[in-house]
């Protein structure tokens, strides 16, 4: 499995949430409970997205979406979607409920149900929006989010529009297997949007992603991700990708920014951190899973990478999450 696919699969903490809004101007929605990653797309009409929090100090804080554009929004922090930047805040969504801005009281019927997962008024001149929310898991999710700024916009194109149309159609259906269909279609939209964003000149990307453009190094990274517990050597990796040991080590280090085995150790520690948080596996079991037969050697490596012993990290991470 290629590296981006591996991260997407490991980072998913559960089924994604997909909703469609069909609303005639003026309208404005502020989302206070922001997941790690939100996908917003405009199918018809246009919309404005604004970051409303202290995390919005880097990069764009407000963008305009034309038809078929896709916005990728990183949490935490709140954001507002409206028909226009000039539209005053109207409704805040928090804890799954809608509240009137300024009044604080909960309001009902702001957006009536038009179809399954589809809300609004559906009148002529309305904007049609799709919103998909992802909950991502741990350190692997952080690696995936490193691809993005707080707010990234991908212009509509011939590859993303058919996927958006199909997602919109399925969002309005309620048939057996619907949640599985929506989850996979949203994944498709996300991957297409990530690809498109990473190809844009303004994208600031981690070295490992840029290295995927090199076939030999991409192959080596895939092998490290496919089997992180294997006792890899530089010589074996070089042979697998058809290069000499010295040439491979130099190219990998130059493109990825660290030597192959240093990258492998970092990836193992990422996996270990999530296993310690998400499972009840013993430290010795986690060590074996990520390629260490000796729990003591694993603990030393983990403390060197994270500054804290595995058992202490587990306690701290769980306390922070509770």
Short mmCIF file of N, CA, C and O in Angstrom, two decimals, residues 141-243:
data_model
loop_
_atom_site.label_atom_id
_atom_site.label_comp_id
_atom_site.label_asym_id
_atom_site.label_seq_id
_atom_site.Cartn_x
_atom_site.Cartn_y
_atom_site.Cartn_z
N UNK A 141 -2.82 10.39 12.35
CA UNK A 141 -3.66 11.47 11.84
C UNK A 141 -2.90 12.78 11.73
O UNK A 141 -3.08 13.54 10.78
N UNK A 142 -2.02 13.04 12.70
CA UNK A 142 -1.21 14.27 12.65
C UNK A 142 -0.30 14.27 11.43
O UNK A 142 -0.08 15.31 10.81
N UNK A 143 0.26 13.11 11.10
CA UNK A 143 1.11 13.02 9.91
C UNK A 143 0.32 13.37 8.65
O UNK A 143 0.81 14.05 7.75
N UNK A 144 -0.92 12.89 8.58
CA UNK A 144 -1.76 13.19 7.44
C UNK A 144 -2.09 14.67 7.38
O UNK A 144 -2.02 15.31 6.32
N UNK A 145 -2.41 15.26 8.52
CA UNK A 145 -2.78 16.68 8.56
C UNK A 145 -1.61 17.60 8.26
O UNK A 145 -1.81 18.76 7.92
N UNK A 146 -0.38 17.09 8.40
CA UNK A 146 0.80 17.90 8.08
C UNK A 146 0.82 18.31 6.61
O UNK A 146 1.58 19.21 6.23
N UNK A 147 0.00 17.66 5.78
CA UNK A 147 -0.07 18.03 4.37
C UNK A 147 -0.81 19.34 4.15
O UNK A 147 -0.70 19.94 3.07
N UNK A 148 -1.55 19.80 5.16
CA UNK A 148 -2.49 20.89 4.94
C UNK A 148 -2.25 22.08 5.85
O UNK A 148 -1.84 21.91 7.00
N UNK A 149 -2.56 23.28 5.36
CA UNK A 149 -2.66 24.44 6.26
C UNK A 149 -4.01 24.39 6.96
O UNK A 149 -4.78 23.44 6.79
N UNK A 150 -4.34 25.40 7.73
CA UNK A 150 -5.64 25.42 8.41
C UNK A 150 -6.80 25.45 7.42
O UNK A 150 -7.86 24.87 7.67
N UNK A 151 -6.61 26.14 6.30
CA UNK A 151 -7.67 26.26 5.30
C UNK A 151 -7.05 26.17 3.92
O UNK A 151 -6.23 27.02 3.55
N UNK A 152 -7.42 25.14 3.18
CA UNK A 152 -6.89 24.94 1.82
C UNK A 152 -8.06 24.83 0.86
O UNK A 152 -9.07 24.19 1.16
N UNK A 153 -7.94 25.46 -0.31
CA UNK A 153 -9.00 25.43 -1.32
C UNK A 153 -8.47 24.83 -2.61
O UNK A 153 -7.42 25.21 -3.11
N UNK A 154 -9.24 23.87 -3.12
CA UNK A 154 -8.91 23.21 -4.39
C UNK A 154 -9.98 23.61 -5.40
O UNK A 154 -11.17 23.31 -5.20
N UNK A 155 -9.61 24.31 -6.48
CA UNK A 155 -10.60 24.68 -7.48
C UNK A 155 -11.25 23.45 -8.11
O UNK A 155 -10.63 22.39 -8.24
N UNK A 156 -12.52 23.59 -8.49
CA UNK A 156 -13.21 22.49 -9.14
C UNK A 156 -12.54 22.08 -10.43
O UNK A 156 -11.92 22.90 -11.11
N UNK A 157 -12.65 20.81 -10.77
CA UNK A 157 -12.01 20.31 -11.98
C UNK A 157 -12.74 19.08 -12.51
O UNK A 157 -13.68 18.57 -11.88
N UNK A 158 -12.31 18.59 -13.67
CA UNK A 158 -13.02 17.46 -14.30
C UNK A 158 -12.91 16.16 -13.52
O UNK A 158 -13.72 15.25 -13.73
N UNK A 159 -11.95 16.04 -12.60
CA UNK A 159 -11.83 14.81 -11.81
C UNK A 159 -12.66 14.88 -10.53
O UNK A 159 -13.22 13.87 -10.09
N UNK A 160 -12.75 16.06 -9.94
CA UNK A 160 -13.47 16.16 -8.67
C UNK A 160 -14.97 16.32 -8.85
O UNK A 160 -15.75 15.86 -8.01
N UNK A 161 -15.42 16.96 -9.92
CA UNK A 161 -16.85 17.23 -10.07
C UNK A 161 -17.69 15.96 -10.13
O UNK A 161 -18.71 15.85 -9.43
N UNK A 162 -17.32 14.94 -10.94
CA UNK A 162 -18.14 13.72 -10.94
C UNK A 162 -18.22 13.05 -9.57
O UNK A 162 -19.28 12.54 -9.19
N UNK A 163 -17.11 13.08 -8.82
CA UNK A 163 -17.12 12.47 -7.49
C UNK A 163 -18.05 13.25 -6.55
O UNK A 163 -18.79 12.66 -5.76
N UNK A 164 -18.04 14.58 -6.65
CA UNK A 164 -18.93 15.40 -5.82
C UNK A 164 -20.40 15.16 -6.18
O UNK A 164 -21.26 15.06 -5.30
N UNK A 165 -20.68 15.06 -7.47
CA UNK A 165 -22.06 14.83 -7.90
C UNK A 165 -22.57 13.49 -7.37
O UNK A 165 -23.71 13.38 -6.90
N UNK A 166 -21.73 12.47 -7.44
CA UNK A 166 -22.13 11.15 -6.95
C UNK A 166 -22.31 11.16 -5.43
O UNK A 166 -23.27 10.59 -4.90
N UNK A 167 -21.42 11.86 -4.72
CA UNK A 167 -21.55 11.97 -3.27
C UNK A 167 -22.85 12.69 -2.90
O UNK A 167 -23.56 12.28 -1.97
N UNK A 168 -23.19 13.75 -3.64
CA UNK A 168 -24.42 14.50 -3.36
C UNK A 168 -25.65 13.63 -3.61
O UNK A 168 -26.61 13.64 -2.83
N UNK A 169 -25.62 12.85 -4.68
CA UNK A 169 -26.74 11.96 -4.97
C UNK A 169 -26.92 10.92 -3.88
O UNK A 169 -28.03 10.66 -3.40
N UNK A 170 -25.82 10.33 -3.45
CA UNK A 170 -25.89 9.28 -2.43
C UNK A 170 -26.23 9.85 -1.05
O UNK A 170 -26.85 9.17 -0.23
N UNK A 171 -25.85 11.10 -0.79
CA UNK A 171 -26.18 11.71 0.50
C UNK A 171 -27.68 11.84 0.68
O UNK A 171 -28.18 11.85 1.82
N UNK A 172 -28.42 11.95 -0.42
CA UNK A 172 -29.87 12.10 -0.36
C UNK A 172 -30.60 10.75 -0.40
O UNK A 172 -31.83 10.73 -0.41
N UNK A 173 -29.86 9.65 -0.42
CA UNK A 173 -30.46 8.31 -0.44
C UNK A 173 -30.44 7.69 0.95
O UNK A 173 -29.67 8.11 1.81
N UNK A 174 -31.26 6.70 1.14
CA UNK A 174 -31.29 5.96 2.40
C UNK A 174 -31.58 4.50 2.07
O UNK A 174 -32.70 4.02 2.19
N UNK A 175 -30.54 3.80 1.64
CA UNK A 175 -30.65 2.42 1.21
C UNK A 175 -29.68 1.55 2.00
O UNK A 175 -28.78 2.08 2.67
N UNK A 176 -29.84 0.23 1.95
CA UNK A 176 -28.90 -0.64 2.66
C UNK A 176 -27.46 -0.36 2.25
O UNK A 176 -27.15 -0.19 1.07
N UNK A 177 -26.57 -0.28 3.24
CA UNK A 177 -25.16 -0.01 2.95
C UNK A 177 -24.84 1.44 2.71
O UNK A 177 -23.73 1.76 2.27
N UNK A 178 -25.80 2.34 3.00
CA UNK A 178 -25.60 3.75 2.66
C UNK A 178 -24.40 4.37 3.36
O UNK A 178 -23.65 5.13 2.76
N UNK A 179 -24.22 4.06 4.63
CA UNK A 179 -23.11 4.65 5.37
C UNK A 179 -21.77 4.23 4.77
O UNK A 179 -20.84 5.03 4.68
N UNK A 180 -21.66 2.97 4.35
CA UNK A 180 -20.43 2.50 3.73
C UNK A 180 -20.17 3.21 2.40
O UNK A 180 -19.03 3.59 2.09
N UNK A 181 -21.23 3.40 1.61
CA UNK A 181 -21.09 4.10 0.34
C UNK A 181 -20.63 5.53 0.56
O UNK A 181 -19.70 6.02 -0.10
N UNK A 182 -21.27 6.23 1.49
CA UNK A 182 -20.92 7.63 1.75
C UNK A 182 -19.49 7.75 2.27
O UNK A 182 -18.76 8.67 1.88
N UNK A 183 -19.10 6.85 3.14
CA UNK A 183 -17.75 6.91 3.69
C UNK A 183 -16.71 6.75 2.59
O UNK A 183 -15.71 7.49 2.54
N UNK A 184 -16.94 5.82 1.69
CA UNK A 184 -15.96 5.59 0.62
C UNK A 184 -15.96 6.72 -0.41
O UNK A 184 -14.90 7.08 -0.94
N UNK A 185 -17.13 7.25 -0.70
CA UNK A 185 -17.18 8.37 -1.64
C UNK A 185 -16.52 9.62 -1.06
O UNK A 185 -15.83 10.35 -1.78
N UNK A 186 -16.73 9.86 0.23
CA UNK A 186 -16.06 11.00 0.86
C UNK A 186 -14.55 10.80 0.85
O UNK A 186 -13.79 11.75 0.63
N UNK A 187 -14.11 9.57 1.09
CA UNK A 187 -12.68 9.27 0.99
C UNK A 187 -12.15 9.59 -0.41
O UNK A 187 -11.06 10.13 -0.56
N UNK A 188 -12.93 9.23 -1.43
CA UNK A 188 -12.52 9.52 -2.81
C UNK A 188 -12.37 11.01 -3.03
O UNK A 188 -11.36 11.48 -3.58
N UNK A 189 -13.37 11.78 -2.58
CA UNK A 189 -13.30 13.24 -2.72
C UNK A 189 -12.09 13.79 -1.97
O UNK A 189 -11.35 14.64 -2.48
N UNK A 190 -11.84 13.28 -0.76
CA UNK A 190 -10.70 13.75 0.03
C UNK A 190 -9.38 13.46 -0.67
O UNK A 190 -8.51 14.34 -0.75
N UNK A 191 -9.21 12.25 -1.17
CA UNK A 191 -7.94 11.89 -1.82
C UNK A 191 -7.72 12.74 -3.07
O UNK A 191 -6.62 13.24 -3.31
N UNK A 192 -8.77 12.91 -3.88
CA UNK A 192 -8.64 13.75 -5.07
C UNK A 192 -8.28 15.19 -4.69
O UNK A 192 -7.45 15.83 -5.35
N UNK A 193 -8.91 15.69 -3.62
CA UNK A 193 -8.62 17.06 -3.18
C UNK A 193 -7.20 17.16 -2.63
O UNK A 193 -6.49 18.15 -2.89
N UNK A 194 -6.76 16.17 -1.85
CA UNK A 194 -5.39 16.18 -1.33
C UNK A 194 -4.37 16.17 -2.46
O UNK A 194 -3.39 16.91 -2.44
N UNK A 195 -4.58 15.30 -3.43
CA UNK A 195 -3.67 15.26 -4.58
C UNK A 195 -3.58 16.63 -5.26
O UNK A 195 -2.50 17.12 -5.57
N UNK A 196 -4.78 17.20 -5.51
CA UNK A 196 -4.81 18.49 -6.20
C UNK A 196 -4.14 19.57 -5.38
O UNK A 196 -3.40 20.41 -5.92
N UNK A 197 -4.38 19.59 -4.05
CA UNK A 197 -3.75 20.59 -3.21
C UNK A 197 -2.23 20.43 -3.21
O UNK A 197 -1.50 21.42 -3.33
N UNK A 198 -1.77 19.21 -3.08
CA UNK A 198 -0.32 18.97 -3.00
C UNK A 198 0.39 19.31 -4.30
O UNK A 198 1.62 19.50 -4.30
N UNK A 199 -0.35 19.39 -5.39
CA UNK A 199 0.25 19.77 -6.68
C UNK A 199 0.28 21.27 -6.89
O UNK A 199 0.90 21.76 -7.84
N UNK A 200 -0.36 22.03 -6.00
CA UNK A 200 -0.42 23.48 -6.17
C UNK A 200 0.88 24.12 -5.68
O UNK A 200 1.50 23.67 -4.71
N UNK A 201 1.31 25.21 -6.34
CA UNK A 201 2.61 25.82 -5.98
C UNK A 201 2.65 26.40 -4.58
O UNK A 201 3.72 26.49 -3.98
N UNK A 202 1.51 26.79 -4.02
CA UNK A 202 1.51 27.39 -2.69
C UNK A 202 1.55 26.36 -1.56
O UNK A 202 1.69 26.73 -0.38
N UNK A 203 1.42 25.08 -1.90
CA UNK A 203 1.42 24.04 -0.86
C UNK A 203 2.81 23.87 -0.27
O UNK A 203 3.80 23.76 -0.99
N UNK A 204 2.87 23.84 1.06
CA UNK A 204 4.11 23.56 1.78
C UNK A 204 4.02 22.13 2.30
O UNK A 204 3.25 21.85 3.23
N UNK A 205 4.79 21.22 1.73
CA UNK A 205 4.60 19.80 1.96
C UNK A 205 5.74 19.20 2.76
O UNK A 205 6.89 19.64 2.65
N UNK A 206 5.45 18.18 3.56
CA UNK A 206 6.54 17.46 4.24
C UNK A 206 7.42 16.74 3.22
O UNK A 206 6.96 16.38 2.14
N UNK A 207 8.66 16.53 3.59
CA UNK A 207 9.63 15.95 2.66
C UNK A 207 9.20 14.57 2.17
O UNK A 207 9.42 14.22 1.00
N UNK A 208 8.59 13.76 3.05
CA UNK A 208 8.23 12.41 2.64
C UNK A 208 7.23 12.43 1.48
O UNK A 208 7.28 11.55 0.60
N UNK A 209 6.34 13.44 1.45
CA UNK A 209 5.38 13.48 0.35
C UNK A 209 6.07 13.88 -0.95
O UNK A 209 5.81 13.29 -2.01
N UNK A 210 6.96 14.86 -0.88
CA UNK A 210 7.69 15.24 -2.09
C UNK A 210 8.52 14.08 -2.62
O UNK A 210 8.68 13.92 -3.83
N UNK A 211 9.03 13.24 -1.72
CA UNK A 211 9.85 12.11 -2.13
C UNK A 211 9.06 11.05 -2.89
O UNK A 211 9.65 10.21 -3.58
N UNK A 212 7.73 11.06 -2.77
CA UNK A 212 6.92 10.07 -3.47
C UNK A 212 7.01 10.21 -4.98
O UNK A 212 6.65 9.29 -5.72
N UNK A 213 7.48 11.36 -5.46
CA UNK A 213 7.63 11.56 -6.90
C UNK A 213 8.79 10.74 -7.46
O UNK A 213 8.86 10.53 -8.68
N UNK A 214 9.69 10.27 -6.60
CA UNK A 214 10.81 9.45 -7.04
C UNK A 214 10.39 7.98 -6.93
O UNK A 214 10.11 7.49 -5.83
N UNK A 215 10.34 7.23 -8.04
CA UNK A 215 9.82 5.85 -8.00
C UNK A 215 10.56 4.95 -7.02
O UNK A 215 9.93 4.18 -6.28
N UNK A 216 11.88 5.01 -6.98
CA UNK A 216 12.65 4.12 -6.11
C UNK A 216 12.41 4.45 -4.63
O UNK A 216 12.19 3.56 -3.80
N UNK A 217 12.43 5.73 -4.29
CA UNK A 217 12.24 6.12 -2.89
C UNK A 217 10.79 5.89 -2.47
O UNK A 217 10.51 5.48 -1.33
N UNK A 218 9.85 6.13 -3.39
CA UNK A 218 8.45 5.84 -3.09
C UNK A 218 8.26 4.35 -2.81
O UNK A 218 7.52 3.96 -1.88
N UNK A 219 8.93 3.50 -3.58
CA UNK A 219 8.86 2.06 -3.36
C UNK A 219 9.44 1.69 -2.00
O UNK A 219 8.87 0.88 -1.26
N UNK A 220 10.55 2.31 -1.64
CA UNK A 220 11.17 2.03 -0.35
C UNK A 220 10.25 2.46 0.80
O UNK A 220 10.07 1.73 1.79
N UNK A 221 9.66 3.63 0.69
CA UNK A 221 8.73 4.10 1.73
C UNK A 221 7.53 3.16 1.86
O UNK A 221 7.07 2.86 2.96
N UNK A 222 7.02 2.70 0.71
CA UNK A 222 5.90 1.76 0.76
C UNK A 222 6.28 0.50 1.51
O UNK A 222 5.50 -0.01 2.33
N UNK A 223 7.47 -0.01 1.27
CA UNK A 223 7.91 -1.24 1.95
C UNK A 223 8.05 -1.01 3.46
O UNK A 223 7.68 -1.88 4.26
N UNK A 224 8.57 0.14 3.85
CA UNK A 224 8.70 0.43 5.28
C UNK A 224 7.33 0.52 5.95
O UNK A 224 7.16 0.09 7.09
N UNK A 225 6.36 1.08 5.24
CA UNK A 225 5.02 1.20 5.80
C UNK A 225 4.29 -0.14 5.80
O UNK A 225 3.51 -0.42 6.71
N UNK A 226 4.52 -0.94 4.77
CA UNK A 226 3.84 -2.24 4.69
C UNK A 226 4.30 -3.19 5.80
O UNK A 226 3.50 -3.97 6.32
N UNK A 227 5.56 -3.12 6.16
CA UNK A 227 6.10 -4.07 7.14
C UNK A 227 7.09 -3.37 8.07
O UNK A 227 8.30 -3.60 8.01
N UNK A 228 6.59 -2.50 8.95
CA UNK A 228 7.50 -1.74 9.81
C UNK A 228 8.24 -2.61 10.82
O UNK A 228 9.28 -2.21 11.34
N UNK A 229 7.70 -3.80 11.13
CA UNK A 229 8.35 -4.68 12.12
C UNK A 229 9.51 -5.48 11.54
O UNK A 229 10.27 -6.08 12.29
N UNK A 230 9.64 -5.48 10.23
CA UNK A 230 10.74 -6.23 9.60
C UNK A 230 12.09 -5.62 9.98
O UNK A 230 12.20 -4.40 10.15
N UNK A 231 13.09 -6.45 10.11
CA UNK A 231 14.44 -5.96 10.45
C UNK A 231 15.13 -5.44 9.19
O UNK A 231 16.05 -6.07 8.64
N UNK A 232 14.69 -4.30 8.74
CA UNK A 232 15.22 -3.73 7.51
C UNK A 232 16.66 -3.28 7.69
O UNK A 232 17.06 -2.78 8.73
N UNK A 233 17.43 -3.46 6.63
CA UNK A 233 18.77 -2.87 6.52
C UNK A 233 18.80 -2.01 5.27
O UNK A 233 17.98 -2.18 4.35
N UNK A 234 19.74 -1.09 5.24
CA UNK A 234 19.86 -0.24 4.05
C UNK A 234 20.19 -1.09 2.83
O UNK A 234 19.67 -0.88 1.73
N UNK A 235 21.03 -2.10 3.03
CA UNK A 235 21.41 -2.97 1.91
C UNK A 235 20.19 -3.70 1.35
O UNK A 235 20.03 -3.82 0.13
N UNK A 236 19.31 -4.20 2.23
CA UNK A 236 18.14 -4.92 1.75
C UNK A 236 17.17 -3.98 1.03
O UNK A 236 16.64 -4.32 -0.04
N UNK A 237 16.93 -2.81 1.59
CA UNK A 237 16.06 -1.85 0.93
C UNK A 237 16.61 -1.45 -0.44
O UNK A 237 15.87 -1.36 -1.43
N UNK A 238 17.91 -1.20 -0.49
CA UNK A 238 18.53 -0.82 -1.76
C UNK A 238 18.35 -1.91 -2.80
O UNK A 238 18.02 -1.63 -3.98
N UNK A 239 18.54 -3.18 -2.39
CA UNK A 239 18.37 -4.29 -3.33
C UNK A 239 16.93 -4.38 -3.81
O UNK A 239 16.67 -4.67 -4.99
N UNK A 240 15.97 -4.15 -2.91
CA UNK A 240 14.56 -4.24 -3.28
C UNK A 240 14.18 -3.22 -4.34
O UNK A 240 13.32 -3.48 -5.19
N UNK A 241 14.80 -2.05 -4.29
CA UNK A 241 14.43 -0.99 -5.25
C UNK A 241 15.42 -0.89 -6.40
O UNK A 241 15.32 0.01 -7.23
N UNK A 242 16.39 -1.82 -6.46
CA UNK A 242 17.30 -1.90 -7.60
C UNK A 242 18.38 -0.83 -7.64
O UNK A 242 18.73 -0.34 -8.72
N UNK A 243 18.91 -0.46 -6.47
CA UNK A 243 19.96 0.54 -6.41
C UNK A 243 21.12 0.01 -5.58
O UNK A 243 20.97 -0.94 -4.80
#
